[in-house]
XYZ file of C-alpha atoms in Angstrom:
487
model
C 32.842 7.881 -3.546
C 30.070 8.069 -6.142
C 27.398 10.645 -5.434
C 23.991 11.679 -6.657
C 24.457 15.395 -7.251
C 21.663 17.924 -7.151
C 22.705 20.932 -9.245
C 20.898 24.058 -10.291
C 20.852 26.605 -13.086
C 18.860 29.823 -12.499
C 15.511 28.622 -11.068
C 16.266 25.028 -12.141
C 17.860 22.110 -10.332
C 19.902 19.833 -12.602
C 20.928 16.453 -11.263
C 24.163 15.595 -12.998
C 24.783 11.946 -12.303
C 23.762 9.556 -15.095
C 21.993 6.486 -13.765
C 23.703 3.327 -15.009
C 20.970 0.870 -13.999
C 19.377 -1.202 -16.763
C 16.122 0.555 -17.714
C 12.700 -1.087 -17.642
C 10.678 1.457 -19.647
C 7.332 -0.235 -19.115
C 7.715 0.104 -15.337
C 8.965 3.719 -15.229
C 10.886 4.644 -12.036
C 14.500 3.436 -11.849
C 16.073 1.866 -8.773
C 19.683 1.593 -7.630
C 18.716 -1.249 -5.283
C 17.363 -1.308 -1.738
C 18.679 -1.579 1.793
C 19.173 -5.269 2.630
C 20.278 -4.642 6.230
C 20.019 -1.620 8.517
C 20.925 -0.575 12.041
C 17.656 -2.107 13.261
C 17.403 -5.132 10.930
C 20.034 -7.737 10.095
C 17.940 -8.508 7.006
C 15.125 -6.507 5.437
C 13.867 -9.486 3.434
C 12.856 -9.578 -0.195
C 12.155 -6.688 -2.529
C 8.844 -5.116 -1.568
C 9.188 -6.038 2.107
C 8.948 -3.227 4.685
C 12.045 -1.873 6.402
C 13.199 0.630 9.019
C 15.924 3.213 8.407
C 17.374 5.537 11.018
C 18.642 9.016 10.233
C 20.761 11.496 12.124
C 22.308 14.948 11.776
C 26.086 15.079 12.054
C 27.517 17.566 14.572
C 29.200 20.631 13.175
C 32.887 19.924 12.668
C 32.327 16.395 11.291
C 34.820 15.543 8.538
C 33.417 15.472 4.994
C 36.068 13.931 2.691
C 37.462 16.424 0.175
C 35.456 19.287 1.673
C 35.402 21.579 4.654
C 33.932 20.109 7.870
C 30.154 20.100 8.220
C 28.508 23.336 9.347
C 24.901 22.345 8.654
C 23.497 23.084 12.122
C 24.924 26.603 12.147
C 23.686 27.115 8.564
C 20.109 26.114 9.439
C 20.219 28.125 12.675
C 21.215 31.179 10.685
C 18.433 30.742 8.125
C 15.538 29.539 10.271
C 16.496 30.365 13.852
C 18.110 28.416 16.690
C 15.346 28.681 19.272
C 16.851 28.071 22.702
C 19.861 26.346 21.144
C 21.339 23.432 23.043
C 22.518 20.013 21.948
C 19.064 18.488 21.393
C 18.383 19.389 17.770
C 14.740 18.341 18.125
C 14.150 21.669 19.882
C 15.282 23.679 16.869
C 12.441 25.497 15.026
C 13.560 23.960 11.727
C 13.745 20.354 12.943
C 10.110 19.176 12.790
C 8.592 21.320 10.053
C 11.429 21.182 7.537
C 13.824 18.303 8.156
C 11.890 15.589 9.999
C 8.795 16.205 7.862
C 10.816 15.420 4.726
C 11.686 11.962 6.062
C 8.191 11.464 7.512
C 6.511 12.140 4.173
C 8.116 9.036 2.683
C 6.970 7.039 5.726
C 3.372 8.285 5.309
C 3.365 6.884 1.778
C 5.061 3.504 2.125
C 6.267 0.517 4.106
C 9.572 2.270 4.841
C 9.728 3.581 8.416
C 12.142 6.442 9.072
C 13.197 6.931 12.698
C 15.294 9.781 14.000
C 18.503 8.724 15.751
C 19.299 11.544 18.205
C 22.903 10.423 18.562
C 25.668 10.986 16.027
C 29.287 10.361 16.982
C 30.743 12.590 14.284
C 32.367 9.722 12.364
C 33.616 10.657 8.893
C 30.628 11.566 6.742
C 29.742 8.966 4.103
C 32.090 6.250 5.382
C 30.292 4.435 8.232
C 27.224 2.219 8.558
C 24.397 3.102 10.903
C 24.604 1.903 14.499
C 21.844 2.218 17.096
C 22.532 4.848 19.758
C 25.598 5.935 17.769
C 24.651 7.230 14.291
C 21.899 6.893 11.700
C 21.802 4.740 8.580
C 21.410 7.992 6.646
C 23.307 10.996 7.994
C 22.622 14.588 7.086
C 25.512 17.035 6.883
C 26.391 20.213 5.039
C 29.354 22.103 3.662
C 30.283 24.522 0.908
C 29.961 22.693 -2.429
C 29.944 25.451 -5.054
C 27.985 28.335 -3.575
C 25.011 30.069 -5.194
C 23.516 28.012 -8.031
C 25.153 24.852 -9.329
C 25.109 21.869 -6.981
C 22.540 22.215 -4.198
C 22.928 18.817 -2.539
C 24.289 15.334 -3.112
C 23.748 11.842 -1.748
C 25.798 8.673 -1.734
C 24.731 5.172 -2.708
C 23.455 2.416 -0.406
C 24.815 1.557 2.139
C 26.817 4.820 2.429
C 24.023 7.093 1.267
C 24.662 10.095 3.481
C 23.300 13.466 2.301
C 25.302 16.682 1.977
C 23.598 20.079 1.669
C 25.425 22.974 -0.026
C 25.659 25.457 2.842
C 27.024 28.036 0.423
C 23.618 28.221 -1.290
C 21.991 30.568 1.217
C 19.743 32.404 -1.265
C 18.108 29.197 -2.522
C 17.650 27.647 0.923
C 16.833 30.962 2.550
C 13.551 31.255 0.652
C 10.624 30.481 2.950
C 8.009 30.398 0.174
C 5.490 27.546 0.584
C 6.984 26.574 3.934
C 10.550 26.516 2.580
C 9.691 24.241 -0.329
C 13.186 24.665 -1.796
C 14.711 22.899 1.191
C 11.915 20.356 1.614
C 11.721 19.262 -2.031
C 15.512 19.111 -2.307
C 15.869 17.095 0.884
C 12.947 14.801 0.040
C 14.517 14.215 -3.387
C 17.880 13.301 -1.847
C 16.210 10.975 0.657
C 14.709 9.189 -2.358
C 18.241 8.529 -3.614
C 19.335 7.421 -0.149
C 16.783 4.586 0.008
C 17.273 3.455 -3.587
C 15.603 5.578 -6.280
C 17.610 6.960 -9.207
C 17.004 9.861 -11.565
C 14.327 9.767 -14.252
C 13.130 12.043 -17.053
C 9.526 12.557 -18.119
C 8.408 14.700 -21.042
C 4.736 14.571 -20.026
C 4.674 14.784 -16.215
C 6.439 16.196 -13.164
C 8.105 13.854 -10.671
C 10.297 14.467 -7.633
C 13.147 12.277 -8.905
C 13.472 14.189 -12.173
C 16.692 16.146 -12.843
C 15.041 19.578 -12.933
C 13.909 21.413 -9.825
C 10.208 22.213 -9.855
C 8.337 24.063 -7.120
C 4.893 23.621 -8.710
C 4.332 20.465 -6.634
C 5.150 19.463 -3.074
C 6.877 16.163 -2.339
C 6.687 12.724 -3.984
C 4.436 12.282 -7.019
C 2.848 9.122 -8.420
C 5.951 7.652 -10.079
C 8.013 8.321 -6.954
C 5.362 6.547 -4.856
C 5.308 3.585 -7.225
C 9.075 3.413 -6.846
C 9.138 3.241 -3.057
C 6.264 0.726 -3.099
C 8.282 -1.518 -5.415
C 11.204 -1.412 -2.975
C 9.463 -1.443 0.438
C 5.725 -1.992 -0.083
C 2.736 0.190 0.756
C 1.872 1.803 4.077
C -0.164 -1.197 5.286
C 3.038 -3.267 5.354
C 4.030 -1.534 8.610
C 2.632 -0.150 11.840
C 3.740 2.725 14.078
C 6.751 0.780 15.316
C 8.077 -0.595 12.040
C 7.622 -3.522 9.640
C 4.426 -5.555 9.973
C 3.562 -7.001 6.558
C -0.108 -7.847 5.999
C 0.767 -10.987 4.051
C -1.131 -13.528 6.159
C -4.423 -13.927 7.973
C -2.567 -13.507 11.271
C -1.285 -10.041 10.282
C -4.176 -8.926 8.072
C -5.060 -5.230 7.989
C -8.216 -4.796 10.062
C -11.278 -3.119 8.556
C -13.180 -3.511 11.826
C -16.742 -4.671 12.418
C -18.884 -3.930 9.364
C -22.515 -3.039 9.973
C -25.462 -3.340 7.608
C -25.090 -0.833 4.774
C -21.504 0.044 5.645
C -18.929 0.588 2.902
C -15.127 0.620 2.923
C -12.925 2.295 0.307
C -9.114 2.158 0.342
C -6.468 3.298 -2.121
C -8.553 6.082 -3.620
C -5.847 8.762 -3.562
C -4.419 6.901 -6.547
C -6.266 7.666 -9.760
C -5.445 8.526 -13.335
C -3.399 11.688 -12.773
C 0.300 11.886 -11.941
C 0.018 14.713 -9.417
C -0.134 14.000 -5.678
C -0.908 16.660 -3.075
C 0.975 16.698 0.260
C -2.240 15.771 2.092
C -2.797 12.537 0.138
C -1.500 9.277 1.570
C -4.094 6.594 0.711
C -2.209 4.377 -1.752
C -2.380 0.569 -1.958
C -0.232 -1.661 -4.123
C 0.971 -5.172 -4.804
C 4.758 -4.861 -5.152
C 5.492 -8.221 -6.807
C 4.551 -11.903 -6.747
C 5.944 -12.228 -3.215
C 3.618 -9.511 -1.932
C 0.139 -10.592 -0.806
C -2.310 -8.254 0.921
C -4.778 -9.603 3.481
C -7.623 -7.593 4.994
C -9.927 -8.779 7.771
C -13.412 -7.719 8.809
C -16.098 -9.029 11.136
C -19.869 -9.292 10.763
C -22.462 -9.595 13.522
C -24.671 -11.878 11.468
C -25.209 -13.434 8.074
C -24.758 -10.965 5.229
C -23.896 -10.470 1.596
C -20.926 -8.423 0.471
C -19.746 -6.760 -2.723
C -15.942 -6.712 -2.990
C -14.066 -5.048 -5.864
C -10.377 -4.451 -6.529
C -9.556 -1.976 -9.296
C -6.034 -1.589 -10.712
C -5.338 2.098 -11.125
C -2.724 4.621 -12.176
C -2.059 7.072 -15.026
C -0.262 6.663 -18.333
C 2.897 8.741 -18.748
C 6.160 8.829 -20.676
C 9.488 8.417 -18.931
C 13.088 7.250 -19.277
C 16.206 6.966 -17.102
C 17.939 10.347 -17.152
C 19.400 10.955 -20.598
C 19.153 7.305 -21.662
C 17.239 6.242 -24.791
C 13.808 7.282 -25.959
C 10.832 8.103 -23.786
C 8.558 5.083 -23.351
C 4.975 4.959 -22.175
C 4.219 3.573 -18.735
C 0.696 2.230 -18.328
C 0.716 2.062 -14.565
C -2.786 0.552 -14.327
C -1.685 -2.447 -16.406
C 1.410 -3.714 -14.627
C 0.064 -6.837 -12.905
C -3.110 -8.918 -13.263
C -4.703 -9.001 -9.817
C -6.595 -11.859 -8.162
C -9.286 -11.373 -5.505
C -10.329 -14.002 -2.960
C -12.621 -13.966 0.080
C -12.273 -16.455 2.940
C -14.215 -17.268 6.064
C -12.381 -17.969 9.326
C -13.091 -21.463 10.648
C -12.571 -23.193 13.971
C -8.976 -24.066 14.768
C -7.478 -21.096 12.944
C -8.221 -22.310 9.431
C -10.024 -20.639 6.542
C -12.701 -21.585 4.044
C -12.636 -20.129 0.533
C -15.949 -18.459 -0.323
C -15.149 -16.893 -3.686
C -12.446 -16.118 -6.253
C -12.340 -13.494 -9.033
C -9.510 -13.508 -11.586
C -11.183 -13.600 -14.993
C -10.991 -9.908 -15.936
C -8.238 -8.882 -18.372
C -5.126 -6.963 -17.342
C -5.982 -3.491 -16.082
C -9.643 -4.284 -15.361
C -11.452 -4.623 -12.035
C -12.163 -7.956 -10.347
C -15.395 -8.259 -8.351
C -17.280 -10.666 -6.126
C -20.865 -9.403 -5.944
C -23.627 -10.553 -3.594
C -21.207 -12.998 -2.011
C -22.903 -14.827 0.843
C -21.309 -14.536 4.267
C -23.296 -17.303 5.925
C -22.929 -16.359 9.591
C -21.484 -13.910 12.069
C -17.722 -14.084 12.347
C -14.410 -13.078 10.818
C -13.739 -12.902 7.089
C -10.650 -12.197 4.989
C -10.004 -10.499 1.652
C -6.851 -11.596 -0.190
C -5.234 -9.654 -3.069
C -2.303 -10.961 -5.128
C -0.559 -10.068 -8.391
C 0.778 -11.966 -11.393
C 4.089 -10.176 -12.111
C 7.025 -8.546 -10.349
C 5.890 -5.071 -11.419
C 4.243 -2.851 -8.804
C 0.487 -2.409 -9.240
C -1.520 0.322 -7.515
C -5.116 -0.660 -6.766
C -8.310 0.431 -5.038
C -10.330 -1.799 -2.708
C -14.045 -1.352 -2.034
C -16.462 -3.354 0.125
C -20.188 -2.916 0.678
C -22.021 -5.057 3.236
C -25.722 -5.843 3.399
C -27.012 -7.855 6.332
C -29.197 -10.876 5.649
C -32.671 -10.483 7.157
C -32.783 -13.816 8.989
C -30.263 -16.559 9.711
C -31.240 -19.652 7.740
C -32.758 -17.651 4.861
C -30.143 -18.934 2.417
C -31.983 -17.886 -0.757
C -32.625 -14.408 0.715
C -36.336 -14.277 -0.128
C -37.237 -13.064 3.390
C -38.717 -16.423 4.341
C -37.093 -19.423 6.032
C -38.716 -22.434 4.413
C -38.070 -25.796 2.810
C -36.320 -24.277 -0.194
C -33.665 -22.953 2.186
C -33.093 -26.487 3.479
C -32.465 -27.629 -0.078
C -30.011 -24.722 -0.484
C -28.239 -25.900 2.665
C -27.994 -29.452 1.328
C -26.561 -28.301 -2.001
C -24.014 -26.043 -0.296
C -23.061 -28.290 2.613
C -19.274 -28.406 2.927
C -18.001 -25.613 0.706
C -20.492 -22.986 1.955
C -22.598 -24.262 4.851
C -21.961 -26.259 8.029
C -24.082 -27.987 10.651
C -24.378 -24.670 12.506
C -26.265 -23.261 9.517
C -28.690 -26.172 9.749
C -29.277 -25.177 13.367
C -29.990 -21.611 12.202
C -32.512 -22.956 9.692
C -34.231 -25.125 12.290
C -34.391 -22.255 14.782
C -35.935 -19.825 12.304
C -38.027 -22.189 10.177
C -41.271 -20.500 9.192
C -39.961 -16.993 9.839
C -40.942 -14.121 7.557
C -38.833 -10.976 7.405
C -39.425 -8.954 10.572
C -41.603 -11.660 12.202
C -40.817 -14.407 14.723
C -40.904 -18.063 13.726
C -44.431 -19.491 13.969
C -44.329 -22.855 12.232
C -43.415 -26.241 13.636
C -39.713 -26.906 13.102
C -39.110 -30.107 11.124
C -37.196 -32.748 13.038
C -33.934 -34.046 11.525
C -35.533 -37.472 10.990
C -37.932 -36.076 8.380
C -35.450 -33.778 6.616
C -34.443 -36.337 4.016
C -38.094 -36.967 3.134
C -38.660 -33.245 2.807
C -35.625 -32.948 0.563
C -36.903 -35.763 -1.687
C -40.328 -34.136 -1.894
C -38.808 -30.774 -2.856
C -36.601 -32.410 -5.468
C -39.625 -34.191 -6.965
C -41.596 -30.945 -7.103
C -38.777 -29.113 -8.784
C -38.311 -31.957 -11.286
C -42.017 -31.877 -12.135
C -41.810 -28.159 -12.857
C -38.953 -28.691 -15.268
C -41.016 -31.320 -17.216
C -44.290 -29.410 -17.265
C -43.949 -28.633 -20.965
C -44.433 -32.288 -22.002
C -47.825 -34.024 -22.608
C -49.375 -35.874 -19.710
C -48.298 -39.511 -19.547
C -44.934 -38.798 -21.255
C -42.891 -38.543 -18.030
C -42.548 -42.305 -17.666
C -41.125 -42.755 -21.157
C -41.332 -46.068 -22.964
C -43.458 -47.168 -25.917
């Protein structure tokens, strides 16, 4: 069986297996594929779609081919304590803080949901698929590999990507510095292999999937996050229970009810540095052309909104481990994003209010002062142009309109607003907006309506009069008597 091996020289972890996947230098991270079916899903869908993986810990005594039987539980008990013991490993002091947290960190960052499977039947390690109530998709075991130094852990390839810890490496794993970062970073690294990421080298940055152990950071870094997003999407592609892609208006990510002056900002843990702290988890991305992100929000009245999407991410040099020259990755210029805003209509449909896609690759797209003509539900849609993952930031700022029917937003509902309604009828306004105009005709900002509301029978005459007035203004630069033309 082929294995990812995690090896170590003094104070350094060296990962010995050469990745054979075809490199894509402009996209950085390297993948060995993704899980296409799991214990909970007969199909995980296309690349970039969310998925659920179960994991379990094999009982001591489980056969590990070519090695001694697993003794991982006893090894961890000896290093970190056994608590009250017993068969439920969730009661062990090392379970939540060290082991489960390593799986959970990947879940916090992506559309991949890891769930602990409390059962493991002790089937041969590395040889059996996951099965609900029987064993996990990914199984964690341990045995003597080579003792102190050398190989610290190894993982198989999908779909037999079980992880083996070197239980002979007690000095390395026995260190409790930074909440046992040696164990957590090693395990988190191996989990990355288990769901599909391969080794990479960078000569400018530090990433978790690099072949040298580094305790100056904690957990996945920006290239590692881009990798899992490419395979399983961002965190908004799932909910607490598992996959729930936000790729339609029906499953859009809710931003709630937006009040006057309220702003929303998402994706801002991604910037132009490669480092990621263990407390950061706000990362948005478009994984490929099949991935579309929808967001929904509600207003209590007419309003204007500023919406901006900004592609983001640092530049860095990287290559597959030991293969070729280092190449620059411009992670903010991987896919040209398109922004659209829709209004929900009766019957479950939508009405397009605005589109922004004219900015060049790597630049922000914005819809500013976009009119939201009435109270109701609205949608923001984000899509990409390539199959390369693109991190982005989303910002919204809402400003309530002073009065319904004040379509030109001059704080007065008058005849000019009726002309605005006529010009925008269909794509922007409906008959309900005409009712708003009639109800508030004559209203000044902060004052009740006081003028007589024009009846529908005289609206066409009013429109003609306004058009004539506006036409006269445009011709005011000509001599009197010239308007009629002729000789």
